[in-house]
Amino acid sequence: MPPMKREEMLIQVVGVGCGACQRLESDVCIIIAETGLKARVEKIDDPLEIALMGIFHLPQLIIDGRLVPFIYRNRASVERVLAEHIALKSA
C-alpha cells in the first residue's frame, strides 16, 4: 500500500451484522492499526437507512462520504480499495 496521509478519514462500514459485515469491519480496523492510518470507523447497520441510501449489496464501504463500489472478498480487497482512495485523494 502507498504511504498513508495524515488527514483523518471517515470510513463507514455498511451492513446488517452478517458474518461478512463483521469481517469487513474487523479487517478495516486491523488495516488502520497496522498502517497508522488516521481514520474513524462507523457502522451503518439500520436496514431502512441502508435501503434509503440505495445500497442493496452488502457489505459496502463509504469512505469520506463516498460509496466505494467493490465486492468484499477478503482483507486484500479492503487494502486495495483504501489504497485507491488514498491515491485519488492525493492526486
PDB file of C-alpha atoms in Angstrom:
ATOM      1  CA  MET A   1       0.000   0.000   0.000  1.00  0.00           C
ATOM      2  CA  PRO A   2       1.194   3.558  -0.617  1.00  0.00           C
ATOM      3  CA  PRO A   3       2.178   5.722   2.364  1.00  0.00           C
ATOM      4  CA  MET A   4      -0.843   6.900   4.294  1.00  0.00           C
ATOM      5  CA  LYS A   5      -1.774  10.555   4.547  1.00  0.00           C
ATOM      6  CA  ARG A   6      -2.231  12.046   7.999  1.00  0.00           C
ATOM      7  CA  GLU A   7      -5.678  13.578   7.429  1.00  0.00           C
ATOM      8  CA  GLU A   8      -8.393  11.683   9.268  1.00  0.00           C
ATOM      9  CA  MET A   9     -10.693   9.688   7.023  1.00  0.00           C
ATOM     10  CA  LEU A  10     -14.224   8.639   7.833  1.00  0.00           C
ATOM     11  CA  ILE A  11     -14.801   5.007   6.937  1.00  0.00           C
ATOM     12  CA  GLN A  12     -18.357   3.753   7.286  1.00  0.00           C
ATOM     13  CA  VAL A  13     -18.992   0.023   7.173  1.00  0.00           C
ATOM     14  CA  VAL A  14     -22.444  -0.606   5.722  1.00  0.00           C
ATOM     15  CA  GLY A  15     -24.008  -3.924   6.677  1.00  0.00           C
ATOM     16  CA  VAL A  16     -26.662  -5.543   8.810  1.00  0.00           C
ATOM     17  CA  GLY A  17     -24.376  -7.641  11.004  1.00  0.00           C
ATOM     18  CA  CYS A  18     -23.868 -10.780   8.929  1.00  0.00           C
ATOM     19  CA  GLY A  19     -20.562 -12.634   9.075  1.00  0.00           C
ATOM     20  CA  ALA A  20     -19.134 -10.843   6.045  1.00  0.00           C
ATOM     21  CA  CYS A  21     -20.147  -7.465   7.500  1.00  0.00           C
ATOM     22  CA  GLN A  22     -18.406  -8.285  10.777  1.00  0.00           C
ATOM     23  CA  ARG A  23     -15.269  -9.488   8.976  1.00  0.00           C
ATOM     24  CA  LEU A  24     -15.192  -6.318   6.858  1.00  0.00           C
ATOM     25  CA  GLU A  25     -15.362  -4.129   9.945  1.00  0.00           C
ATOM     26  CA  SER A  26     -12.643  -6.200  11.624  1.00  0.00           C
ATOM     27  CA  ASP A  27     -10.413  -6.045   8.524  1.00  0.00           C
ATOM     28  CA  VAL A  28     -10.829  -2.257   8.312  1.00  0.00           C
ATOM     29  CA  CYS A  29      -9.834  -1.865  11.967  1.00  0.00           C
ATOM     30  CA  ILE A  30      -6.809  -4.159  11.569  1.00  0.00           C
ATOM     31  CA  ILE A  31      -5.617  -2.265   8.476  1.00  0.00           C
ATOM     32  CA  ILE A  32      -5.971   1.051  10.295  1.00  0.00           C
ATOM     33  CA  ALA A  33      -3.993  -0.243  13.276  1.00  0.00           C
ATOM     34  CA  GLU A  34      -1.231  -1.792  11.149  1.00  0.00           C
ATOM     35  CA  THR A  35      -0.756   1.156   8.793  1.00  0.00           C
ATOM     36  CA  GLY A  36      -1.238   4.029  11.225  1.00  0.00           C
ATOM     37  CA  LEU A  37      -3.971   5.411   9.005  1.00  0.00           C
ATOM     38  CA  LYS A  38      -5.788   8.223  10.747  1.00  0.00           C
ATOM     39  CA  ALA A  39      -9.385   7.167  10.328  1.00  0.00           C
ATOM     40  CA  ARG A  40     -12.598   6.947  12.250  1.00  0.00           C
ATOM     41  CA  VAL A  41     -14.756   3.877  11.676  1.00  0.00           C
ATOM     42  CA  GLU A  42     -18.528   3.955  11.967  1.00  0.00           C
ATOM     43  CA  LYS A  43     -21.155   1.311  11.305  1.00  0.00           C
ATOM     44  CA  ILE A  44     -24.366   1.817   9.380  1.00  0.00           C
ATOM     45  CA  ASP A  45     -26.498  -1.181  10.232  1.00  0.00           C
ATOM     46  CA  ASP A  46     -30.100   0.009  10.054  1.00  0.00           C
ATOM     47  CA  PRO A  47     -31.758  -1.862   7.162  1.00  0.00           C
ATOM     48  CA  LEU A  48     -34.150   1.004   6.378  1.00  0.00           C
ATOM     49  CA  GLU A  49     -31.340   3.574   6.299  1.00  0.00           C
ATOM     50  CA  ILE A  50     -29.299   1.272   4.059  1.00  0.00           C
ATOM     51  CA  ALA A  51     -32.217   0.768   1.671  1.00  0.00           C
ATOM     52  CA  LEU A  52     -32.909   4.507   1.550  1.00  0.00           C
ATOM     53  CA  MET A  53     -29.271   5.001   0.539  1.00  0.00           C
ATOM     54  CA  GLY A  54     -29.931   2.723  -2.431  1.00  0.00           C
ATOM     55  CA  ILE A  55     -27.473   0.079  -1.254  1.00  0.00           C
ATOM     56  CA  PHE A  56     -28.653  -3.464  -1.895  1.00  0.00           C
ATOM     57  CA  HIS A  57     -25.385  -5.440  -1.992  1.00  0.00           C
ATOM     58  CA  LEU A  58     -23.762  -5.839   1.424  1.00  0.00           C
ATOM     59  CA  PRO A  59     -21.324  -5.270   2.945  1.00  0.00           C
ATOM     60  CA  GLN A  60     -20.139  -1.984   1.493  1.00  0.00           C
ATOM     61  CA  LEU A  61     -17.846   0.872   2.429  1.00  0.00           C
ATOM     62  CA  ILE A  62     -18.427   4.591   2.413  1.00  0.00           C
ATOM     63  CA  ILE A  63     -15.155   6.499   2.578  1.00  0.00           C
ATOM     64  CA  ASP A  64     -15.261  10.220   3.287  1.00  0.00           C
ATOM     65  CA  GLY A  65     -18.949  10.326   2.328  1.00  0.00           C
ATOM     66  CA  ARG A  66     -18.490   8.475  -0.972  1.00  0.00           C
ATOM     67  CA  LEU A  67     -19.843   4.998  -1.638  1.00  0.00           C
ATOM     68  CA  VAL A  68     -16.931   2.891  -2.850  1.00  0.00           C
ATOM     69  CA  PRO A  69     -18.140   0.259  -5.305  1.00  0.00           C
ATOM     70  CA  PHE A  70     -16.418  -3.034  -4.572  1.00  0.00           C
ATOM     71  CA  ILE A  71     -17.130  -6.613  -3.666  1.00  0.00           C
ATOM     72  CA  TYR A  72     -15.748  -7.642  -0.293  1.00  0.00           C
ATOM     73  CA  ARG A  73     -13.785 -10.865  -0.647  1.00  0.00           C
ATOM     74  CA  ASN A  74     -11.042 -10.624   1.953  1.00  0.00           C
ATOM     75  CA  ARG A  75      -8.663  -8.238   3.643  1.00  0.00           C
ATOM     76  CA  ALA A  76      -6.685  -7.729   0.425  1.00  0.00           C
ATOM     77  CA  SER A  77      -9.805  -6.361  -1.285  1.00  0.00           C
ATOM     78  CA  VAL A  78     -10.176  -3.784   1.508  1.00  0.00           C
ATOM     79  CA  GLU A  79      -6.491  -2.823   1.318  1.00  0.00           C
ATOM     80  CA  ARG A  80      -6.863  -2.308  -2.439  1.00  0.00           C
ATOM     81  CA  VAL A  81      -9.921  -0.068  -2.026  1.00  0.00           C
ATOM     82  CA  LEU A  82      -8.278   2.036   0.691  1.00  0.00           C
ATOM     83  CA  ALA A  83      -5.081   2.401  -1.356  1.00  0.00           C
ATOM     84  CA  GLU A  84      -7.092   3.528  -4.396  1.00  0.00           C
ATOM     85  CA  HIS A  85      -8.996   6.068  -2.308  1.00  0.00           C
ATOM     86  CA  ILE A  86      -5.785   7.455  -0.816  1.00  0.00           C
ATOM     87  CA  ALA A  87      -4.182   7.688  -4.269  1.00  0.00           C
ATOM     88  CA  LEU A  88      -7.202   9.591  -5.637  1.00  0.00           C
ATOM     89  CA  LYS A  89      -7.232  11.885  -2.634  1.00  0.00           C
ATOM     90  CA  SER A  90      -3.527  12.644  -3.117  1.00  0.00           C
ATOM     91  CA  ALA A  91      -3.862  13.400  -6.828  1.00  0.00           C
TER      92      ALA A  91
END
